Coordinates of C-alpha atoms in Angstrom, one line a residue:
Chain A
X1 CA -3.5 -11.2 12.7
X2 CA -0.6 -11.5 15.0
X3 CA 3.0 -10.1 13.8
X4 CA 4.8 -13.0 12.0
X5 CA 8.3 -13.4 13.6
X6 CA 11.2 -14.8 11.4
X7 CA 13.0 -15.9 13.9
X8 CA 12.7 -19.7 12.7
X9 CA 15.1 -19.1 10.0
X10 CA 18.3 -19.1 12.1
X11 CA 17.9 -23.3 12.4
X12 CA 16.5 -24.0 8.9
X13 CA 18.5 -24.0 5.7
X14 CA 17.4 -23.5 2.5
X15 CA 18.9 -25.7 -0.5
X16 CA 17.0 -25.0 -3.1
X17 CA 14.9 -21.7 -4.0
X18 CA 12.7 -22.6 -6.0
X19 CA 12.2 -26.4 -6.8
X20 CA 9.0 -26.3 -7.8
X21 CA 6.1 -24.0 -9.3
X22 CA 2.9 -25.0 -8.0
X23 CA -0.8 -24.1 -9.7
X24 CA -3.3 -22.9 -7.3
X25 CA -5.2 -25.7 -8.6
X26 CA -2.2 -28.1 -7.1
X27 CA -2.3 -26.2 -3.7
X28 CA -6.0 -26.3 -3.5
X29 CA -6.0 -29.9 -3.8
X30 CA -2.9 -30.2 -1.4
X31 CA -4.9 -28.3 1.4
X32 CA -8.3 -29.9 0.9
X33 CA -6.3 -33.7 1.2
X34 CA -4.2 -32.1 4.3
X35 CA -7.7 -30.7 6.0
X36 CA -9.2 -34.1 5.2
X37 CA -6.5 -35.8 6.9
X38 CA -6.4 -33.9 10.0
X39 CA -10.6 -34.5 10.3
X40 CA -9.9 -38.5 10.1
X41 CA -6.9 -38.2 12.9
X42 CA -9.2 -37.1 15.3
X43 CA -6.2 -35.5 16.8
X44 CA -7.1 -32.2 18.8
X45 CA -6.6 -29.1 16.7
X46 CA -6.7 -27.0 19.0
X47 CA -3.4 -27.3 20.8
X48 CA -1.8 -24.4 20.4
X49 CA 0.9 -25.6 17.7
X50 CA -1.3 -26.4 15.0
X51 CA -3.5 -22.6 15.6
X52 CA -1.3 -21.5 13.2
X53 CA -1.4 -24.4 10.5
X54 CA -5.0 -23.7 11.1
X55 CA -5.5 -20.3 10.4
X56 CA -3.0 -20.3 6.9
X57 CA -5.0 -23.2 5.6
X58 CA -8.2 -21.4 6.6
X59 CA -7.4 -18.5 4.9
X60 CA -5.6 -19.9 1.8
X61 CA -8.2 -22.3 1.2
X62 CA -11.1 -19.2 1.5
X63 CA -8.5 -17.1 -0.9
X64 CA -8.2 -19.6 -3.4
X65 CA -11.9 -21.2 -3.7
X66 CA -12.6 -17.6 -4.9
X67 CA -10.6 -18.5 -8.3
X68 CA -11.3 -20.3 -11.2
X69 CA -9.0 -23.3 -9.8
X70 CA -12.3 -24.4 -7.9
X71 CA -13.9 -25.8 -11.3
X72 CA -10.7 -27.3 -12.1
X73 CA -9.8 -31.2 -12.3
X74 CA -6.4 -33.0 -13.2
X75 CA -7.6 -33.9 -16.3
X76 CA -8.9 -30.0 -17.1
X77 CA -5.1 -29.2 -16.0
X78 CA -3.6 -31.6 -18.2
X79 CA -4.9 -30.6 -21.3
X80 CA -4.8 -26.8 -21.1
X81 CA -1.0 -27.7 -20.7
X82 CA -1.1 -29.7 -23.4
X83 CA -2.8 -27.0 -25.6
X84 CA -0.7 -24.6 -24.6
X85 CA 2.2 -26.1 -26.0
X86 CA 1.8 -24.5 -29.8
X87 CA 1.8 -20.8 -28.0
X88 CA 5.4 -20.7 -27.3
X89 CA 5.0 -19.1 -23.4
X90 CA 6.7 -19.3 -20.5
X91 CA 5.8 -21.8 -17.7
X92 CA 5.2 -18.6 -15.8
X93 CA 3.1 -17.4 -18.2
X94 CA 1.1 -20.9 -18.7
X95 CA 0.3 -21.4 -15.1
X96 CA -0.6 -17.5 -15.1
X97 CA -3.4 -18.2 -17.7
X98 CA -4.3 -21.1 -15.7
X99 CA -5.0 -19.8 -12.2
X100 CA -6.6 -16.4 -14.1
X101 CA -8.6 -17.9 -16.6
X102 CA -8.7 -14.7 -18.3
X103 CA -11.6 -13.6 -20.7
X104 CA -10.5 -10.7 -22.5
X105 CA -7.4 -9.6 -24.8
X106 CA -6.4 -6.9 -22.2
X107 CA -5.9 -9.4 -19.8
X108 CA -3.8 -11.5 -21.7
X109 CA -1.2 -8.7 -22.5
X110 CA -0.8 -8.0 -18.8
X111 CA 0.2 -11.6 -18.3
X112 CA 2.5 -12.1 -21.7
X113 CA 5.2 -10.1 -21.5
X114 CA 5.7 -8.4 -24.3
X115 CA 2.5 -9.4 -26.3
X116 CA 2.4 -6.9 -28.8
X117 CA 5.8 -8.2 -30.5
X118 CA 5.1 -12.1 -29.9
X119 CA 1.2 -12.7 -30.1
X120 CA -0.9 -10.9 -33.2
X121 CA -4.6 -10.4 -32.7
X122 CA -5.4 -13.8 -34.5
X123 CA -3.3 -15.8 -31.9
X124 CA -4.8 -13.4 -28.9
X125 CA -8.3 -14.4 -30.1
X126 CA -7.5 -18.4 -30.0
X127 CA -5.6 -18.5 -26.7
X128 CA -8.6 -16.8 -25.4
X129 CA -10.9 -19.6 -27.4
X130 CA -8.7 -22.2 -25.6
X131 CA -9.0 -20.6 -22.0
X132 CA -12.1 -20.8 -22.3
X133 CA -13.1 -24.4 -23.8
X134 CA -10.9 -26.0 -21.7
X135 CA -11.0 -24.5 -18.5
X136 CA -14.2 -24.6 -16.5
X137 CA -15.5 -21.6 -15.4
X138 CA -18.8 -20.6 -13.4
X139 CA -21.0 -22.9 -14.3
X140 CA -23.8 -20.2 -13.6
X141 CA -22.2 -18.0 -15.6
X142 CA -22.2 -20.1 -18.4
X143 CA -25.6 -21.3 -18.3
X144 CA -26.5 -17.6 -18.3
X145 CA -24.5 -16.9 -21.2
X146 CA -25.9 -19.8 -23.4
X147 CA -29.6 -18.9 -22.3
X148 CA -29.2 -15.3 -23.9
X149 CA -27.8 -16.8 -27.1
X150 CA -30.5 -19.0 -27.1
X151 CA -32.4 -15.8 -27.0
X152 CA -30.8 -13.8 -28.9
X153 CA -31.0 -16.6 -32.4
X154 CA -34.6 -16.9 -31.4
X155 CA -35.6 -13.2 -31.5
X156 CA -33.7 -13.0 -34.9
Chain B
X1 CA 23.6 -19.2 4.8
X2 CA 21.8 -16.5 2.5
X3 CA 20.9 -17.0 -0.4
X4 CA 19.8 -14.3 -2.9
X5 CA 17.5 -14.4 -5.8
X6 CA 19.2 -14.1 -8.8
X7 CA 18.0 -11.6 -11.1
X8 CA 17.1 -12.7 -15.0
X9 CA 19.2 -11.2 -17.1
X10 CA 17.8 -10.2 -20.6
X11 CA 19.4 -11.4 -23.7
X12 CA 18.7 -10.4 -27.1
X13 CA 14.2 -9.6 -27.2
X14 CA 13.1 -13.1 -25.8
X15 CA 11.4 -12.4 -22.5
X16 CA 13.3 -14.3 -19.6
X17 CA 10.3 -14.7 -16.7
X18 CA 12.3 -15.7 -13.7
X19 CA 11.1 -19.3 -12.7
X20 CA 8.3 -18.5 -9.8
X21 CA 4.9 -18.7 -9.0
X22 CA 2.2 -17.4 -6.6
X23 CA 2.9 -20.5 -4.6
X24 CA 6.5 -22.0 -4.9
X25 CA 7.9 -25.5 -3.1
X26 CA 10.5 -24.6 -1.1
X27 CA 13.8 -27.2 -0.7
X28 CA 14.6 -27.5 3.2
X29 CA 16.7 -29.0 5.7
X30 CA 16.1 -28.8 9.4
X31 CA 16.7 -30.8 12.7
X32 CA 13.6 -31.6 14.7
X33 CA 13.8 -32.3 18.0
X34 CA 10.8 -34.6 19.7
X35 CA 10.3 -35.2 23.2
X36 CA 10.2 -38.6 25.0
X37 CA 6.8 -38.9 25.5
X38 CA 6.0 -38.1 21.8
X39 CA 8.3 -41.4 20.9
X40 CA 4.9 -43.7 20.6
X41 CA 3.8 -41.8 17.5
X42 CA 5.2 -42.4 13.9
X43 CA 8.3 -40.7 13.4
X44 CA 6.9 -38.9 10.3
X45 CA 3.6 -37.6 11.7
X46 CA 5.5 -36.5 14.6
X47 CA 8.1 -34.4 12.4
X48 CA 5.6 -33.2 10.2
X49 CA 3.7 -31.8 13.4
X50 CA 6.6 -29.8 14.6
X51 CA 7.4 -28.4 10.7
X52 CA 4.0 -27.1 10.4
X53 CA 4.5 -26.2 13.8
X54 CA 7.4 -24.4 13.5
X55 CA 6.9 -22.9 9.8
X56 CA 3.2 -22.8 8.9
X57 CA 2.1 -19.2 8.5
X58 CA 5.6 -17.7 9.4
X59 CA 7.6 -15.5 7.1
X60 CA 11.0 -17.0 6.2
X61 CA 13.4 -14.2 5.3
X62 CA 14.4 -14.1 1.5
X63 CA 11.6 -16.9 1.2
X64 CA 8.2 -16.3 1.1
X65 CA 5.2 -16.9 3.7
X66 CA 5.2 -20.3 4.5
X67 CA 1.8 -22.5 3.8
X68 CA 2.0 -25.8 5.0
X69 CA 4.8 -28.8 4.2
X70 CA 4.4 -30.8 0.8
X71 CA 6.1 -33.7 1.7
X72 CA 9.4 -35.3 3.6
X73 CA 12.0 -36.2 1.3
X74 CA 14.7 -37.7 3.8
X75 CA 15.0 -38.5 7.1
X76 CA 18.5 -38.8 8.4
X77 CA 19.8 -41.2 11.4
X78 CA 17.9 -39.4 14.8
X79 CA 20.3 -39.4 17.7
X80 CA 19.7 -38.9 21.6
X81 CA 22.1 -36.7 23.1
X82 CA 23.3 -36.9 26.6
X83 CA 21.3 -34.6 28.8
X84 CA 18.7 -34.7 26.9
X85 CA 15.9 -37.8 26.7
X86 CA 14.7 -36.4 23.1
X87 CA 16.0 -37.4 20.0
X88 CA 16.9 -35.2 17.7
X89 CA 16.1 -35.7 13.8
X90 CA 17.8 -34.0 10.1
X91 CA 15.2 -33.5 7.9
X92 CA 15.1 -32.7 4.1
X93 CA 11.5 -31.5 3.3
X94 CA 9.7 -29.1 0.7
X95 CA 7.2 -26.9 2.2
X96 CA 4.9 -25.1 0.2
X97 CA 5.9 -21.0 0.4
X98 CA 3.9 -18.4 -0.9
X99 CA 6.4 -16.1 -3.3
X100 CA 5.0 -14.2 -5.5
X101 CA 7.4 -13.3 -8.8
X102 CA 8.0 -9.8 -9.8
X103 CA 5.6 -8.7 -12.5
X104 CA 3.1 -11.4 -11.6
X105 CA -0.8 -10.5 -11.7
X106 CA -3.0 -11.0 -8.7
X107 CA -5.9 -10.2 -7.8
X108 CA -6.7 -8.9 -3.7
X109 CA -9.4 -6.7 -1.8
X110 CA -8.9 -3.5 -1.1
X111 CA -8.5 -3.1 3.0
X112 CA -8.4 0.4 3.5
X113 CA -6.8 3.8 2.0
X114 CA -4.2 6.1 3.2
X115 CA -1.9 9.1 2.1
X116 CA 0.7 5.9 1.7
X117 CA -1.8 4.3 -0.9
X118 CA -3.8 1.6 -1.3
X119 CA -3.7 -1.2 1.1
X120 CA -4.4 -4.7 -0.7
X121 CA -5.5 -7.9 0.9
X122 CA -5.4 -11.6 -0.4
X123 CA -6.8 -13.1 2.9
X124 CA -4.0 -15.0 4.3
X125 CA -1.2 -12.0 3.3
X126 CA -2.3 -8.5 4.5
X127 CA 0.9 -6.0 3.7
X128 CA 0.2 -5.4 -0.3
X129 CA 0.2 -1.2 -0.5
X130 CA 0.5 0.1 -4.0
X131 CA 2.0 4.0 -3.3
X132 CA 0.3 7.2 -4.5
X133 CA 2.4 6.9 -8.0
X134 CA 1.4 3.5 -9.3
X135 CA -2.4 4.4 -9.5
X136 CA -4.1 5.3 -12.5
X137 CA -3.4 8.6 -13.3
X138 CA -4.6 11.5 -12.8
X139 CA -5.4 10.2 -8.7
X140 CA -6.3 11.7 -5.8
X141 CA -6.7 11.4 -1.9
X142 CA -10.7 12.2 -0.8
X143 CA -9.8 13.2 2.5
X144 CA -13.5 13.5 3.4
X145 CA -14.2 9.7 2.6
X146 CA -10.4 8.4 3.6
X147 CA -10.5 6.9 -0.4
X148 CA -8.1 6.9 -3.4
X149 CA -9.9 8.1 -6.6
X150 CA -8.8 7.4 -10.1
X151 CA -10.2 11.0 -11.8
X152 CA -11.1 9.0 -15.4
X153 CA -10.9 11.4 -18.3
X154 CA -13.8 10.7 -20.7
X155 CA -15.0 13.9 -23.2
X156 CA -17.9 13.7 -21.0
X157 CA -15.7 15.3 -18.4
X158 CA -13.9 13.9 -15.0
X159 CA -15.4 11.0 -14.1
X160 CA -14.2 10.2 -10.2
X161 CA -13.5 6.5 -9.9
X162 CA -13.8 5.6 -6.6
X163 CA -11.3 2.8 -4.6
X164 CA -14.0 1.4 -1.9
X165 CA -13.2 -0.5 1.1
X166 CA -13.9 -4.2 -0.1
X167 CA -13.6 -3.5 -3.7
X168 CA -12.0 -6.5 -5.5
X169 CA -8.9 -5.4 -7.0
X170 CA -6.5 -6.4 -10.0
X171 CA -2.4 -5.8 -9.6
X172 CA 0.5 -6.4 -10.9
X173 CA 3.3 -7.0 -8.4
X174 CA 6.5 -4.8 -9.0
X175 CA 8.6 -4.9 -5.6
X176 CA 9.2 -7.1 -2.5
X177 CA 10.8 -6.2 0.5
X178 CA 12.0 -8.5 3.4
X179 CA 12.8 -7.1 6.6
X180 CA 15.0 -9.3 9.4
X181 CA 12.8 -8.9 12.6
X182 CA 15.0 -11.2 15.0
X183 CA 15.6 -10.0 18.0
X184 CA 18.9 -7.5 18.4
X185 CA 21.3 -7.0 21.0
X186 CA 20.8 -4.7 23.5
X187 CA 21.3 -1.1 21.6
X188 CA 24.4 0.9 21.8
X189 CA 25.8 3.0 24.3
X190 CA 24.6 6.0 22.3
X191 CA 21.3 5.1 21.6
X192 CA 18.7 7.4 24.3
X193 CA 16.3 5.5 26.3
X194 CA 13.9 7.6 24.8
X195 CA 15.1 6.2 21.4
X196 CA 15.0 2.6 22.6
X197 CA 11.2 2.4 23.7
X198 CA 11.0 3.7 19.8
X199 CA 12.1 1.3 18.0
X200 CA 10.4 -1.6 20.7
X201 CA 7.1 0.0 19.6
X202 CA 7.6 0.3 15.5
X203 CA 6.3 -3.4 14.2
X204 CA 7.5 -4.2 10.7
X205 CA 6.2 -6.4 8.6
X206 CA 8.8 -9.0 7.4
X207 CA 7.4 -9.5 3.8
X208 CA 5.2 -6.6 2.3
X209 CA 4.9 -6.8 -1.6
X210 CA 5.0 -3.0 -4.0
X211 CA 2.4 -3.5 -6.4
X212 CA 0.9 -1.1 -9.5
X213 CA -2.0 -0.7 -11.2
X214 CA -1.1 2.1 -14.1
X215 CA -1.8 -0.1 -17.2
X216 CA -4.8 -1.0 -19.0
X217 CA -6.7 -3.8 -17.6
X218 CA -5.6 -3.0 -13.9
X219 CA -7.5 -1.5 -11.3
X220 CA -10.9 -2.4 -9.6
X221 CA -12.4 -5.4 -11.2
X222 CA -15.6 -3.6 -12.2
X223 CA -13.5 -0.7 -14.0
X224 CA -13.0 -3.1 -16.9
X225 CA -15.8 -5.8 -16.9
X226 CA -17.8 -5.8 -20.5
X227 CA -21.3 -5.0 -19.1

């Protein structure tokens, strides 16, 4: 990939940081409306202005359909939030769960700072119950996991 | 106008994360300037054109990479200035940044190896090296296979651990560094010509990200899946 040059900053001011935290979830959707747009235009992508435009989304869309986001709806968004709001974290820590999805305990005490003082086991175990009933995951995956449990009672 | 991140201060044993994401909307203003013949075309699609134009996949210094712009949230009065047939527009916008915050998980590919480290990739941001002393430890460099190798401890014995090309990878990110890569004057008196042709040639990358993977859970995906 080419060197990225900052000289475009000189012009542009910035006002505020950080105005908004965004999911991957929110910028997958962003980019999949933006791409969508830019097919119905008709307008020639390949002038060389928009190469670049082309190539981020490209590559941010192929990064991010490779996390659990791609399962994920508004809805699915919505009420993991909603859940979450009994666990006393931090947004950063929220949105962290939500773009991981993360399965095991060891995961969720590299994401919660300092999980050993504010989370015990018990309330490890049930935001790991909660991940994982409320946010999709592979739906191969899962189908796998039921059919061995499935085998598993039936062996018994 | 620069304007530094300010640093979370810690108060009593509450955790204080600093308010930032992988992907972060950025607050902007900027004039765009659009030529004559562009004047048949909505004013917005035109501006948004030259944004993404100007911004999309460019590093912004003490900002982030820039993605793509989120939305326009004012247009001010565009004036034509004599000279010049294009008008020229203020613009408040957010535009979509990718910022990573400090202490923040991600997960990348591993590009390649060196005696620097390892060299992470997330697809659209290539300059992620976590340095020799971040690895698991005990590590070492194979210089046969050009790989870093985590030398696991079991009672078995040394088990090597090998960081392949390709392997997926999970990190945590500890540093960021942005480096101003505008243009400078013509060097010094002093400076050699030797000297000069020397710092033409060295490219830096204007945003590379520190990362570390010495706690539990970090590492190579497959080093901490339950089989």
């Amino acid at each position: 990939m080419a060197a990225r040059s900052t000289r475009v900053l000189m012009s542009c001011s910035r006002k505020d940081a950080n105005a908004a935290l965004l999911s991957n979830f929110e910028v997958f959707q962003l980019l999949t409306d933006l791409k969508q747009q830019r097919k119905e235009s008709g307008k020639s992508k390949q002038s060389s202005g928009q190469q670049n435009l082309n190539t981020i989304m490209y590559e941010t869309m192929k990064y991010i359909s490779k996390t659990p986001c791609r399962y994920q709806s508004p809805e699915t968004v919505r009420e993991f939030l909603i859940a979450m709001k009994g666990h006393k974290l931090t947004k950063a820590e929220k949105l962290q769960l939500l773009n991981h999805r993360p399965v095991t305990a060891v995961e969720i005490q590299l994401m919660v700072e300092e999980s050993e003082e504010r989370l015990t086991e018990e309330q490890i175990e049930s935001l790991l119950q909660t991940v994982a009933s409320i946010l999709p995951g592979d739906p191969e995956e899962q189908q796998r996991d039921s059919a061995m449990e499935t085998e598993g009672r039936s062996s018994q | 106008m620069l304007v530094t991140k300010a640093a979370p201060a810690r108060l009593c044993s509450l955790p204080v994360s600093p308010e930032a994401a992988m992907f972060v909307l950025v607050e902007m203003t900027d004039t765009v300037r659009i030529p004559p013949w562009q004047f048949e075309r909505k004013l917005n699609e035109s501006i948004a054109e030259e944004l993404n134009k100007k911004l999309a996949n460019k590093v912004v210094y003490n900002v982030g990479l820039c993605i793509c712009l989120y939305d326009i949230t004012k247009l001010e009065d565009s004036y034509i200035f004599p000279g010049d047939g294009a008008s020229h527009t203020k613009v408040h916008f957010r535009y979509v940044v990718f910022h990573p915050f400090l202490d923040e998980i991600l997960v990348g590919e591993i590009k390649s190896c060196s005696q620097d480290g390892v060299h992470v990739s997330i697809g659209f941001f290539d300059d992620i090296v976590i340095p020799p002393e971040s690895l698991q430890q005990p590590a070492k460099f194979d210089e046969a296979e050009q790989v870093w190798v985590w030398e696991y401890e079991t009672e078995e014995g040394a088990h090597d651990l090998y960081m392949d090309i390709g392997e997926e990878i999970r990190f945590r990110v500890v540093d960021e560094t942005f480096v101003d890569t505008s243009p400078t004057g013509p060097s010094s008196a002093e400076a050699s010509t030797s000297n000069a042709t020397e710092e033409v040639q060295k490219k830096e990358a204007p945003y590379t990200l520190v990362g570390s993977i010495s706690e539990p859970g970090l590492g190579l995906l497959s080093w901490w899946t339950n089989s």
